[in-house]
GROMACS .gro file of C-alpha atoms in nm:
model
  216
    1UNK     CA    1  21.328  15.317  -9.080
    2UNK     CA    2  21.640  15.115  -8.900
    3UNK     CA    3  21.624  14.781  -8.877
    4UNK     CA    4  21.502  14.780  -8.518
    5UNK     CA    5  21.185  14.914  -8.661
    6UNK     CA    6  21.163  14.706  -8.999
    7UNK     CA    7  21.146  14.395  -8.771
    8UNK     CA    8  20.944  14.575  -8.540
    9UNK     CA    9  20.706  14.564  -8.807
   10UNK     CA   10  20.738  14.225  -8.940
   11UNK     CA   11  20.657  14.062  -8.594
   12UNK     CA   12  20.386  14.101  -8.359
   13UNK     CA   13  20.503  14.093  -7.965
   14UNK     CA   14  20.256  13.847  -7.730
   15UNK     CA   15  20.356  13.830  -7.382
   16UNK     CA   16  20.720  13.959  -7.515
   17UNK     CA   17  20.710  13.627  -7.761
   18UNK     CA   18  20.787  13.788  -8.130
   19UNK     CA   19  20.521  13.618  -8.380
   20UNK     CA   20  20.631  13.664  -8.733
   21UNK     CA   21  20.359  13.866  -8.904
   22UNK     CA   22  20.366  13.625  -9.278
   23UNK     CA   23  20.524  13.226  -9.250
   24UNK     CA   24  20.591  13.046  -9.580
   25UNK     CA   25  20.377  12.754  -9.585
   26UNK     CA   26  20.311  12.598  -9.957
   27UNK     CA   27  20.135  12.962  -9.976
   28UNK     CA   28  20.240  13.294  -9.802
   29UNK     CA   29  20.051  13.274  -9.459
   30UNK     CA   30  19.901  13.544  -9.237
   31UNK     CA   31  19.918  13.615  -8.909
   32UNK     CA   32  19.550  13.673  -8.802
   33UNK     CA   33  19.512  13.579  -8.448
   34UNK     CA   34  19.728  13.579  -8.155
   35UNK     CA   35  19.641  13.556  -7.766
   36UNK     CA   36  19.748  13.322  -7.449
   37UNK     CA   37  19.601  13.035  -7.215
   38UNK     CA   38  19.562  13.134  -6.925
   39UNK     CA   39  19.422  13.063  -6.580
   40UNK     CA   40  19.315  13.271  -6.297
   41UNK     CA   41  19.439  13.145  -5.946
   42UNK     CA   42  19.330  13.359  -5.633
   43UNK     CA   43  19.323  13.638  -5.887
   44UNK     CA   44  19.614  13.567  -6.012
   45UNK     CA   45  19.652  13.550  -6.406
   46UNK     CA   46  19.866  13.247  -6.481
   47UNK     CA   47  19.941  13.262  -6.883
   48UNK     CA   48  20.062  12.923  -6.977
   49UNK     CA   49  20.118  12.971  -7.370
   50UNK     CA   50  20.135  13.250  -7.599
   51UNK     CA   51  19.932  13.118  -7.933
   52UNK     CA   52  19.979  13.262  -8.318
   53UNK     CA   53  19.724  13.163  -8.602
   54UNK     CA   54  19.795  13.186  -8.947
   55UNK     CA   55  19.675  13.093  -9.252
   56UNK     CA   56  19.626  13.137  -9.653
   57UNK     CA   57  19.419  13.460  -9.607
   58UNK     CA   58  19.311  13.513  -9.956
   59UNK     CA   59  19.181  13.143  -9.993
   60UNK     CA   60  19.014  13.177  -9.620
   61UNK     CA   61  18.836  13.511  -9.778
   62UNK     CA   62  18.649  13.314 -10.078
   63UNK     CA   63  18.529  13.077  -9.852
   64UNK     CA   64  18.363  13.358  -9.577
   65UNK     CA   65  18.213  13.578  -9.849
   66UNK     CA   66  17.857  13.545  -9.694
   67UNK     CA   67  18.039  13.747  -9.398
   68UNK     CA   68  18.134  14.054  -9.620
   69UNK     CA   69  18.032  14.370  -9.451
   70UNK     CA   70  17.932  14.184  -9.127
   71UNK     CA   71  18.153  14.342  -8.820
   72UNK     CA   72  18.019  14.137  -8.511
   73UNK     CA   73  18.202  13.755  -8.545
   74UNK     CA   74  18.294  13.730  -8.229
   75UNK     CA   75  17.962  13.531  -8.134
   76UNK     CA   76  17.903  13.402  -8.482
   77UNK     CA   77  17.938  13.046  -8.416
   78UNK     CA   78  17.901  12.978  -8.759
   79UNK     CA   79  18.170  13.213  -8.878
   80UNK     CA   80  18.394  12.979  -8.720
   81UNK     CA   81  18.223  12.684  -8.817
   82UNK     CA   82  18.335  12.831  -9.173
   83UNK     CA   83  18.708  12.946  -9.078
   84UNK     CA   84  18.745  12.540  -8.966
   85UNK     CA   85  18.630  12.367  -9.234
   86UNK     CA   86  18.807  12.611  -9.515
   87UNK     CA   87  18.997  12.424  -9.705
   88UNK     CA   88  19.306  12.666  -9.724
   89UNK     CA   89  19.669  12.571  -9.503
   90UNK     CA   90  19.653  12.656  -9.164
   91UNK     CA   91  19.964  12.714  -8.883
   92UNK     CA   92  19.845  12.711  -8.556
   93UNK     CA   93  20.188  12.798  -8.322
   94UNK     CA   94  20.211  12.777  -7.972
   95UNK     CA   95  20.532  12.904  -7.750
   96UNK     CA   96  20.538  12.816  -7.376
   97UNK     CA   97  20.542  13.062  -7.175
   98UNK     CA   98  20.526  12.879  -6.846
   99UNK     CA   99  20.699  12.507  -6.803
  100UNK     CA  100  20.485  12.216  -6.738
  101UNK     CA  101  20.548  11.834  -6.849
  102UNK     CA  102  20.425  11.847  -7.232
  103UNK     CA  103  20.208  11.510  -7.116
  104UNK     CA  104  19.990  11.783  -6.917
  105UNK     CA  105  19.979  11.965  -7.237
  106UNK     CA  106  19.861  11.617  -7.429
  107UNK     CA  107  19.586  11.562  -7.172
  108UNK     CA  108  19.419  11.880  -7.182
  109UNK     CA  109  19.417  11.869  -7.532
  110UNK     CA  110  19.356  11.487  -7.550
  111UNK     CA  111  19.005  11.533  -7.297
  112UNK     CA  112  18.941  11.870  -7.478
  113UNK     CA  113  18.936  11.704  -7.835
  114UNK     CA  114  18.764  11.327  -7.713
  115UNK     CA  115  18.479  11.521  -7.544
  116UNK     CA  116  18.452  11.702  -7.905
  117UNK     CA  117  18.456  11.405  -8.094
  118UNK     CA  118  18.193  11.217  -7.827
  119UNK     CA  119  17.946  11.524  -7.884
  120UNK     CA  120  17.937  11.516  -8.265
  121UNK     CA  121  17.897  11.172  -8.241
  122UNK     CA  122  18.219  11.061  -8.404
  123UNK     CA  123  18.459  10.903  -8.113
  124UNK     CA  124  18.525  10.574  -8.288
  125UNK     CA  125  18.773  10.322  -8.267
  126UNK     CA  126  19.009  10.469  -8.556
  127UNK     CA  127  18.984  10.814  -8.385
  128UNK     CA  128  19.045  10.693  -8.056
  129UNK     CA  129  19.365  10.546  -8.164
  130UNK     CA  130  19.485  10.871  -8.361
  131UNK     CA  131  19.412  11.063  -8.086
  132UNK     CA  132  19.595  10.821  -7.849
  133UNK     CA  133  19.890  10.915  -8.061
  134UNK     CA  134  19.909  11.224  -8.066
  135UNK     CA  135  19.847  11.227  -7.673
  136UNK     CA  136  20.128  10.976  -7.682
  137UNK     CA  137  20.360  11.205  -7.816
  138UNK     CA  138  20.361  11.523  -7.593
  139UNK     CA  139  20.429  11.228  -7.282
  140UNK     CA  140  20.778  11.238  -7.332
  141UNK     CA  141  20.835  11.600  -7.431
  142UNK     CA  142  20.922  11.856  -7.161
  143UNK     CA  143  20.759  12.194  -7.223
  144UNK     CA  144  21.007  12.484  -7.122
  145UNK     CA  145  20.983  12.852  -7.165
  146UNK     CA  146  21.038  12.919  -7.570
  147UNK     CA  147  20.954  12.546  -7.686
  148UNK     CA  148  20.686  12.559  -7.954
  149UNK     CA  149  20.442  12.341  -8.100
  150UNK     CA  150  20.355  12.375  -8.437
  151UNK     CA  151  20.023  12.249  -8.589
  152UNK     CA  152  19.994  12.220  -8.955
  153UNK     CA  153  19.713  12.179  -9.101
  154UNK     CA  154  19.710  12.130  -9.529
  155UNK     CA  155  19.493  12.270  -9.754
  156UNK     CA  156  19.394  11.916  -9.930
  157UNK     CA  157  19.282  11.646  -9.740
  158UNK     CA  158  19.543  11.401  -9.877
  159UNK     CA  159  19.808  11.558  -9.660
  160UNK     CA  160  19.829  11.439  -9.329
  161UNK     CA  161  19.859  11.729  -9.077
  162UNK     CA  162  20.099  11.755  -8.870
  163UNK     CA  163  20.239  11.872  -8.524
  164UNK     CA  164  20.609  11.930  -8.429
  165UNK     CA  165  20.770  12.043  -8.120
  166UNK     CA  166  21.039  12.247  -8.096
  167UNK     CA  167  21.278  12.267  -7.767
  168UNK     CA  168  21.609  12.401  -7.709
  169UNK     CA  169  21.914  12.158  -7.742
  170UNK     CA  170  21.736  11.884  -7.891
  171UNK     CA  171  21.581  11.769  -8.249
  172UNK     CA  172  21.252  11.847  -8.408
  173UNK     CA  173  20.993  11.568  -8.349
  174UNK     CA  174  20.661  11.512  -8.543
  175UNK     CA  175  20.339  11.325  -8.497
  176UNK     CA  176  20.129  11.343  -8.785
  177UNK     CA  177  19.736  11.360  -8.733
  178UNK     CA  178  19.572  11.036  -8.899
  179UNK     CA  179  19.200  11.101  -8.853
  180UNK     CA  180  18.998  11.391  -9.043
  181UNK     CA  181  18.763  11.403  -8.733
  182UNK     CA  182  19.075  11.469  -8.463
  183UNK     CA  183  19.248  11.715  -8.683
  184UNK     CA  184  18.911  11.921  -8.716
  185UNK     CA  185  18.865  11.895  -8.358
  186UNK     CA  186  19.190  12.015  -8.242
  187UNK     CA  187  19.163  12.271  -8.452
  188UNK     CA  188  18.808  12.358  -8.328
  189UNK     CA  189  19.015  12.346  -7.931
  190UNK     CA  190  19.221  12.665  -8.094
  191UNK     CA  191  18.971  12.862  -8.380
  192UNK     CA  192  18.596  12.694  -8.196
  193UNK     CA  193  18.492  13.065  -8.103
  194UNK     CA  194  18.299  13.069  -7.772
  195UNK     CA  195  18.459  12.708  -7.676
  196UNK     CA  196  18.805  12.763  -7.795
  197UNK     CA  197  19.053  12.747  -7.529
  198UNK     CA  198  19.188  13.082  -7.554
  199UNK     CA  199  18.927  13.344  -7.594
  200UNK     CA  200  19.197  13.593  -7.681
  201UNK     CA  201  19.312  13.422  -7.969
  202UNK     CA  202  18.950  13.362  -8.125
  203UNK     CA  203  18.828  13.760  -8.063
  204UNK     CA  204  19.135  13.841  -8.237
  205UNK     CA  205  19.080  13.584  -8.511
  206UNK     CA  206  18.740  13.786  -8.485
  207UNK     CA  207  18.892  14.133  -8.493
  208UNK     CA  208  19.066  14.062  -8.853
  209UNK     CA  209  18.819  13.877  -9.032
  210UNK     CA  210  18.556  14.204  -8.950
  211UNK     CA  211  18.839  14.427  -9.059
  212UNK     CA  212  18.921  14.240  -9.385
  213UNK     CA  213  18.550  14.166  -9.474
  214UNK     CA  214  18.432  14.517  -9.389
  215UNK     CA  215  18.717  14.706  -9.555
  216UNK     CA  216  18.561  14.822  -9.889
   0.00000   0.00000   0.00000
């Protein structure tokens, strides 16, 4: 094939965003999830960020045996119960497809993560203030078109995760994530299944896992 099509093959197109297929991370990682936020407005379909998930497939796999041979995840809750606490890396990257102020961005996820925390009973004062960080952090960043935020998340809990955004013309910046309980729950806002907050992403999270664990 030309090259065209070799890198064709290597990404995956969403919205016209390529998404590498494989990422190095301390393991090679996987892309096995992609989809947008989105809004409707007066039927209008709004898509405010094009979202890729990847992660350390082979390490995810031991941990979801007791899904082998199932093909209907999409409403498992506890299939994704399992994908979030694996202990295997994680990359969760998100490119803007529409420009807001990156402090909208930290609100949204700020509220969506607090009322997560406040419902599993674990909104103290040490994840308050972790959380207030990381909300802290998108308030200065402007989100245009092509920006990404990256979320890393380790495969050992001794490793802080870690998000970094990405914008033309100016440095890298990081915030790491000091609190188990916020970095589960932000990663529970992108990989939660029914309450995720882009229902394309999780039924193609969905989508793989049934292919992988049904292939013989």
């Amino acid at each position: 094939g030309s090259e065209q099509e070799k890198k064709a093959a290597a990404t995956v197109e969403v919205e016209g965003i390529p998404f590498p297929r494989e990422i190095a991370g301390a393991k090679t990682l996987s892309l096995v999830g992609h989809g947008v936020t989105d809004i409707e407005i007066h039927f209008l379909q709004i898509k405010f960020n094009a979202i890729g998930v990847y992660l350390d497939v082979d390490g995810a796999m031991e941990h979801l045996q007791g899904w082998k041979g199932k093909s209907q995840l999409m409403e498992d809750e506890a299939f994704f119960d399992a994908l979030v606490s694996a202990p295997v890396e994680k990359v969760l990257r998100v490119v803007v497809i529409k420009e807001i102020k990156g402090s909208q961005y930290g609100v949204q996820l700020e509220s969506s993560v607090r009322d997560r925390l406040v419902a599993a009973d674990k909104y103290e004062d040490d994840e308050e203030e972790a959380l207030e960080k990381v909300s802290d952090f998108f308030q200065s960043k402007y989100f245009r078109p092509g920006s990404v935020v990256t979320f890393h998340f380790p495969a050992t809990v001794t490793a802080a995760p870690e998000i970094s955004f990405v914008t033309e013309g100016k440095e890298e910046a990081k915030v790491a994530v000091e609190n188990a309980a916020v970095a589960e729950m932000i990663q529970r806002w992108y990989l939660g299944g029914d309450s995720a907050v882009s229902q394309t992403t999780v039924r193609s999270i969905a989508d793989s896992f049934a292919a992988m664990l049904t292939s013989p």
